[in-house]
Coordinates of C-alpha atoms in Angstrom, one line a residue:
Chain A
M90 CA 24.3 118.3 65.7
I91 CA 27.2 119.1 68.0
F92 CA 28.8 121.9 65.8
W93 CA 25.5 123.8 65.6
E94 CA 25.0 123.4 69.4
L95 CA 28.5 124.7 70.1
F96 CA 28.0 127.7 67.7
K97 CA 24.6 128.6 69.1
T98 CA 25.8 128.3 72.7
F99 CA 28.8 130.5 72.2
F100 CA 26.9 133.0 70.0
I101 CA 24.5 133.7 72.8
I102 CA 27.4 134.0 75.3
G103 CA 29.2 136.3 72.9
L104 CA 26.1 138.4 72.7
V105 CA 26.0 139.1 76.4
S106 CA 29.7 139.1 77.3
F107 CA 29.8 142.6 78.7
G108 CA 32.5 143.6 81.1
G109 CA 35.4 141.3 80.2
G110 CA 35.8 137.6 80.3
Y111 CA 35.6 136.8 84.0
A112 CA 31.9 137.5 84.1
M113 CA 31.4 134.9 81.4
I114 CA 32.9 132.1 83.4
P115 CA 29.7 131.1 85.2
V116 CA 27.8 131.4 81.9
I117 CA 30.1 129.1 80.0
E118 CA 30.2 126.8 83.0
L119 CA 26.5 126.5 83.1
E120 CA 26.2 125.7 79.4
V121 CA 29.1 123.3 79.5
T122 CA 27.8 121.3 82.4
E123 CA 24.2 121.3 81.2
H124 CA 25.3 120.0 77.8
D125 CA 27.5 117.4 79.6
W126 CA 30.4 118.6 77.5
M127 CA 32.7 118.4 80.6
T128 CA 32.7 118.2 84.4
L129 CA 33.1 121.2 86.7
Q130 CA 36.6 120.0 87.6
E131 CA 37.7 119.7 84.0
F132 CA 36.2 123.1 83.4
T133 CA 38.2 124.7 86.2
D134 CA 41.4 123.3 84.7
I135 CA 40.4 124.8 81.3
I136 CA 39.9 128.2 83.0
A137 CA 43.4 127.8 84.5
I138 CA 45.0 127.1 81.2
A139 CA 42.9 129.8 79.4
G140 CA 44.0 132.3 82.1
M141 CA 47.7 131.4 81.5
S142 CA 47.5 131.7 77.8
P143 CA 47.7 134.9 75.8
G144 CA 44.4 136.4 74.6
P145 CA 41.0 137.0 76.2
I146 CA 40.0 134.4 78.8
A147 CA 36.4 134.0 77.6
T148 CA 37.4 133.4 73.9
N149 CA 40.2 131.1 75.0
S150 CA 37.8 129.0 77.1
A151 CA 35.4 128.8 74.2
I152 CA 38.2 127.5 71.9
F153 CA 39.2 125.0 74.6
V154 CA 35.6 123.7 75.2
G155 CA 35.1 123.5 71.4
Y156 CA 38.3 121.5 70.9
Q157 CA 37.7 119.1 73.8
T158 CA 34.1 118.5 72.7
A159 CA 34.4 118.2 68.9
G160 CA 38.0 118.6 67.8
L161 CA 39.4 121.3 65.5
L162 CA 36.2 122.1 63.7
G163 CA 34.5 122.4 67.1
A164 CA 37.1 124.9 68.2
V165 CA 36.6 126.9 65.0
V166 CA 32.8 127.1 65.3
S167 CA 33.0 128.0 69.0
A168 CA 35.4 130.8 68.4
L169 CA 33.3 132.1 65.5
G170 CA 30.2 131.9 67.6
M171 CA 31.9 133.9 70.3
I172 CA 33.2 136.7 68.1
L173 CA 30.4 137.1 65.5
P174 CA 28.1 139.1 67.8
S175 CA 30.9 141.5 68.6
L176 CA 31.8 141.9 64.9
C177 CA 28.2 142.6 63.9
I178 CA 27.6 145.1 66.7
I179 CA 30.9 146.9 66.0
L180 CA 30.1 147.1 62.3
L181 CA 26.7 148.5 63.1
I182 CA 28.1 151.1 65.6
S183 CA 30.9 152.1 63.3
M184 CA 28.5 152.6 60.4
F185 CA 25.5 154.2 62.1
F186 CA 26.0 155.3 65.7
N187 CA 29.4 156.8 66.1
K188 CA 28.8 158.3 69.5
A189 CA 26.5 155.6 70.9
N190 CA 28.4 155.2 74.1
K191 CA 27.8 158.9 74.9
H192 CA 24.1 158.5 74.6
R193 CA 22.1 158.8 77.9
T194 CA 20.1 155.7 77.5
V195 CA 23.2 153.6 76.8
Q196 CA 24.9 155.1 79.9
S197 CA 21.9 154.3 82.0
A198 CA 21.9 150.7 80.8
F199 CA 25.5 150.4 81.9
Y200 CA 24.6 151.9 85.2
G201 CA 22.5 148.7 85.8
L202 CA 24.8 146.4 83.9
R203 CA 28.1 147.0 85.7
P204 CA 27.0 145.9 89.2
I205 CA 25.4 142.8 87.6
I206 CA 28.7 142.0 86.1
V207 CA 30.3 142.3 89.5
G208 CA 27.6 140.0 90.9
L209 CA 28.3 137.5 88.2
I210 CA 32.0 137.4 88.9
V211 CA 31.4 137.1 92.7
Y212 CA 29.1 134.2 91.9
A213 CA 31.7 132.6 89.8
A214 CA 34.2 132.9 92.6
I215 CA 31.8 131.3 95.2
K216 CA 30.9 128.5 92.8
F217 CA 34.5 127.6 92.1
A218 CA 35.4 127.8 95.8
L219 CA 32.6 125.4 96.6
S220 CA 33.4 122.9 93.8
N221 CA 37.1 122.8 94.7
Q222 CA 36.4 122.2 98.5
L223 CA 37.9 125.6 99.3
I224 CA 35.0 126.3 101.6
G225 CA 32.4 124.0 103.2
T226 CA 34.8 121.4 104.6
I227 CA 37.4 121.5 107.4
S228 CA 40.7 119.6 107.0
T229 CA 44.4 120.3 106.6
H230 CA 44.0 119.9 102.9
T231 CA 41.3 122.7 102.8
F232 CA 43.6 124.8 105.0
S233 CA 46.5 124.5 102.5
L234 CA 44.2 125.4 99.6
L235 CA 42.9 128.4 101.5
C236 CA 46.5 129.5 102.1
I237 CA 47.2 129.3 98.4
F238 CA 44.1 131.3 97.7
A239 CA 45.0 134.0 100.3
L240 CA 48.6 134.3 99.0
S241 CA 47.5 134.5 95.4
L242 CA 45.0 137.2 96.3
L243 CA 47.6 139.2 98.2
A244 CA 50.0 138.9 95.3
L245 CA 47.4 140.2 92.9
V246 CA 45.9 143.0 95.0
K247 CA 48.9 144.3 96.9
F248 CA 51.9 143.5 94.8
R249 CA 50.3 143.6 91.4
V250 CA 51.9 140.4 90.3
H251 CA 51.0 139.3 86.8
P252 CA 48.1 136.7 86.8
A253 CA 49.9 134.3 84.5
F254 CA 52.8 134.3 87.0
V255 CA 50.5 133.7 90.0
I256 CA 48.9 130.7 88.2
M257 CA 52.3 129.2 87.4
S258 CA 53.6 129.7 91.0
A259 CA 50.5 128.1 92.4
G260 CA 51.1 125.1 90.1
V261 CA 54.7 124.8 91.4
I262 CA 53.4 124.9 95.0
G263 CA 50.8 122.2 94.1
V264 CA 53.5 119.9 92.7
I265 CA 55.5 120.4 96.0
L266 CA 52.6 120.0 98.3
Y267 CA 50.3 117.3 96.9
Chain B
M1492 CA 34.9 149.6 44.8
K1493 CA 38.5 148.5 44.5
I1494 CA 39.7 146.3 47.4
K1495 CA 43.0 147.5 48.8
W1496 CA 44.6 144.1 49.3
K1497 CA 48.0 145.5 50.4
L1498 CA 46.4 147.6 53.1
L1499 CA 44.3 144.8 54.3
W1500 CA 47.3 142.5 54.5
A1501 CA 49.2 145.1 56.5
I1502 CA 46.3 145.4 59.0
F1503 CA 46.2 141.6 59.3
V1504 CA 49.9 141.3 59.9
T1505 CA 50.0 144.2 62.4
F1506 CA 47.3 142.7 64.6
F1507 CA 48.6 139.1 64.1
K1508 CA 51.9 140.3 65.7
I1509 CA 50.1 141.9 68.6
G1510 CA 47.9 138.8 69.3
P1511 CA 50.4 136.5 70.9
V1512 CA 51.7 139.1 73.4
T1513 CA 48.3 140.0 74.9
F1514 CA 48.9 138.2 78.1
G1515 CA 46.7 139.2 81.0
G1516 CA 43.7 140.7 79.2
G1517 CA 43.1 143.5 76.8
Y1518 CA 44.3 146.4 78.9
A1519 CA 47.9 145.2 78.7
M1520 CA 47.6 145.6 75.0
I1521 CA 46.5 149.2 74.7
P1522 CA 50.0 150.7 74.6
L1523 CA 51.1 148.1 72.1
I1524 CA 48.2 148.9 69.7
E1525 CA 48.9 152.6 70.1
R1526 CA 52.6 152.1 69.2
E1527 CA 51.7 150.0 66.1
V1528 CA 48.8 152.0 64.6
V1529 CA 49.6 155.5 65.7
T1530 CA 53.4 155.9 66.0
K1531 CA 54.6 153.3 63.5
R1532 CA 52.0 153.2 60.8
N1533 CA 50.3 156.6 61.2
W1534 CA 46.9 155.0 60.4
I1535 CA 44.9 156.9 63.0
K1536 CA 45.4 159.8 65.4
A1537 CA 46.3 159.2 69.1
E1538 CA 43.1 160.8 70.4
D1539 CA 41.0 158.5 68.2
V1540 CA 42.6 155.5 69.8
A1541 CA 41.4 156.7 73.3
D1542 CA 37.9 157.0 71.8
V1543 CA 38.2 153.5 70.3
F1544 CA 39.0 151.9 73.7
A1545 CA 36.1 153.7 75.4
V1546 CA 33.6 152.2 72.9
A1547 CA 35.4 148.8 72.8
E1548 CA 34.7 148.4 76.5
S1549 CA 31.0 149.0 76.1
V1550 CA 30.5 146.4 73.3
P1551 CA 30.1 142.7 74.3
G1552 CA 33.2 140.7 73.8
A1553 CA 36.9 140.9 74.7
I1554 CA 38.3 144.4 74.8
A1555 CA 41.4 143.4 72.8
I1556 CA 39.5 141.9 70.0
N1557 CA 36.9 144.7 70.0
S1558 CA 39.6 147.4 69.8
A1559 CA 41.3 145.7 66.9
T1560 CA 38.0 145.4 65.1
F1561 CA 37.1 149.1 65.6
I1562 CA 40.6 150.2 64.5
G1563 CA 40.4 148.0 61.5
Y1564 CA 37.1 149.6 60.5
R1565 CA 38.6 153.1 60.9
I1566 CA 41.5 152.2 58.6
A1567 CA 39.8 150.3 55.9
G1568 CA 36.0 149.9 56.5
P1569 CA 34.1 146.7 57.1
L1570 CA 36.8 144.5 55.4
G1571 CA 39.4 146.2 57.6
A1572 CA 37.4 145.3 60.7
I1573 CA 37.1 141.7 59.7
V1574 CA 40.8 141.2 58.8
A1575 CA 41.9 143.0 62.0
M1576 CA 39.6 140.7 64.1
F1577 CA 41.0 137.6 62.5
G1578 CA 44.5 138.9 62.7
I1579 CA 44.4 139.3 66.4
L1580 CA 42.5 136.0 67.0
T1581 CA 44.5 133.7 64.8
P1582 CA 47.8 133.4 66.8
T1583 CA 46.0 132.8 70.1
F1584 CA 43.7 130.3 68.4
F1585 CA 46.6 128.1 67.5
I1586 CA 48.3 128.5 70.8
I1587 CA 45.1 127.3 72.6
I1588 CA 44.8 124.3 70.2
A1589 CA 48.4 123.4 71.0
L1590 CA 47.7 123.7 74.8
S1591 CA 44.5 121.7 74.4
I1592 CA 46.3 118.8 72.8
S1593 CA 49.0 118.8 75.5
Y1594 CA 46.3 119.0 78.2
L1595 CA 44.6 115.9 76.8
Y1596 CA 48.0 114.2 76.8
F1597 CA 49.2 115.2 80.3
S1598 CA 46.0 115.4 82.3
D1599 CA 46.5 111.9 83.8
N1600 CA 50.1 112.7 84.9
P1601 CA 50.3 112.8 88.7
K1602 CA 52.5 115.8 88.6
M1603 CA 50.0 117.7 86.5
I1604 CA 47.1 116.7 88.8
A1605 CA 49.1 118.1 91.7
A1606 CA 49.9 121.3 89.9
F1607 CA 46.2 121.8 89.0
E1608 CA 45.3 121.1 92.6
G1609 CA 47.4 124.1 93.6
I1610 CA 46.3 126.2 90.7
R1611 CA 42.5 125.9 91.4
P1612 CA 42.6 128.1 94.5
A1613 CA 44.7 130.6 92.6
I1614 CA 42.0 130.7 90.0
V1615 CA 39.4 131.5 92.7
A1616 CA 41.8 134.3 93.8
L1617 CA 42.1 135.6 90.2
I1618 CA 38.3 135.7 89.8
S1619 CA 37.9 137.5 93.2
F1620 CA 40.5 140.0 92.0
A1621 CA 38.6 140.6 88.8
A1622 CA 35.4 141.2 90.9
Y1623 CA 37.3 143.6 93.1
K1624 CA 38.7 145.6 90.1
I1625 CA 35.5 145.9 88.3
G1626 CA 33.7 146.5 91.5
Q1627 CA 35.7 149.6 92.2
M1628 CA 34.4 151.0 88.9
A1629 CA 30.9 149.7 89.0
I1630 CA 29.8 150.1 92.6
T1631 CA 29.4 153.9 92.8
D1632 CA 26.4 154.2 95.2
K1633 CA 23.9 152.2 97.3
T1634 CA 21.8 151.3 94.3
T1635 CA 24.6 149.6 92.5
L1636 CA 25.8 147.9 95.7
V1637 CA 22.3 146.4 96.3
T1638 CA 22.0 145.4 92.6
A1639 CA 25.3 143.5 92.8
F1640 CA 24.2 141.8 96.0
I1641 CA 20.8 140.8 94.7
T1642 CA 22.5 139.4 91.6
V1643 CA 24.7 137.1 93.6
V1644 CA 21.7 135.9 95.8
L1645 CA 19.5 135.3 92.7
L1646 CA 22.2 133.3 90.9
L1647 CA 22.9 131.2 94.0
T1648 CA 19.3 130.4 94.8
L1649 CA 17.3 130.3 91.5
P1650 CA 18.0 128.5 88.3
I1651 CA 18.1 131.7 86.1
H1652 CA 20.2 131.8 83.1
P1653 CA 22.9 134.5 83.6
A1654 CA 22.2 135.9 80.1
V1655 CA 18.7 136.8 81.3
I1656 CA 20.0 138.6 84.4
I1657 CA 22.4 140.6 82.2
L1658 CA 19.6 141.8 79.9
C1659 CA 17.4 142.6 82.9
G1660 CA 20.4 144.6 84.3
A1661 CA 20.5 146.8 81.3
L1662 CA 16.7 147.4 81.5
A1663 CA 16.9 147.9 85.3
G1664 CA 19.7 150.5 84.8
I1665 CA 17.5 152.5 82.4
L1666 CA 14.5 152.3 84.8
L1667 CA 16.5 153.1 87.9
V1668 CA 18.1 156.2 86.3
L1669 CA 14.7 157.4 85.1
T1670 CA 13.1 156.9 88.6
K1671 CA 16.0 158.5 90.4
K1672 CA 15.7 161.5 88.1
K1673 CA 12.0 161.8 88.8
L1674 CA 12.7 161.7 92.5
G1675 CA 15.3 164.4 92.0
H1676 CA 18.3 162.4 92.9
E1677 CA 21.7 163.0 91.3
V1678 CA 23.1 160.0 89.5
H1679 CA 26.7 159.6 88.4
L1680 CA 26.8 157.6 85.3
G1681 CA 30.6 157.2 85.3
E1682 CA 32.6 158.9 82.6

């Protein structure tokens, strides 16, 4: 059943979603394409909209995927799947292990976890660049895409422009160029 | 136990109002939460909030939602945690549904297709930026650099589920720190 599939999928993703939403993009992408819920192109669009919307990008994407796949109820079960693991863990920590994050073993675990998160995000970037013909082919189209990429990155790193604004500007450039 | 409906309602409303303004991830929300629960409502102390954000980061899930849940618990126990979580999630949920409907409606429009063509490279930039930001914090020595590199290579070459890699990462962290200690190396665990 589709609702159970959605819930189960996002429950597992919610359980491992350490280090902010961006690391979860490749995980959600893998599940979504394996289940044939949507194509990689559609998924990139979803990430774009989720990134422009208020709220956490991973939870937003889950709601999107749920809605596109199985309507309102699909969105509800996907969101619940995504947040239930956090809720349970937070309740457990609040009740029993108040200082858990100060514990040495927990800190050691994060020592290994954090670089993996970075690896996951780099992987997501490479995957998206490949699927959107940003790298791998040579043409004027690719060149213009690369320019948008470079400008966006510059705006984010150097000028600290707000991500939502970067996405919208890129959209405007897209309408003008293509 | 008597349930304090009024307090729970106040918690729900407070986080409901914060929800729609959390553009650009959880960190943008920290000062907002502080103003609402510390200055305005006097629910918890300022130093407790800093504590909450530190723990919220190390629990799976979005930092904004996690912080709200932790604070809800401190104010009113498990029920407080649940209403705070739903309070912060509800507005964005409906915003996303509205956007979802308009996406289905407009996705065939040539102007929209062109806009998304331009947006896609920006998304790649956004993801690269996230890697850079977290990388600054996570890559503290050669071990972590190699770990990040191996992760990318493994993901690109083998069909491993990322969830498995994440769990292995936690285990590897514990083992690496133990080994390094045995060998007499100094390890900075961040903090």
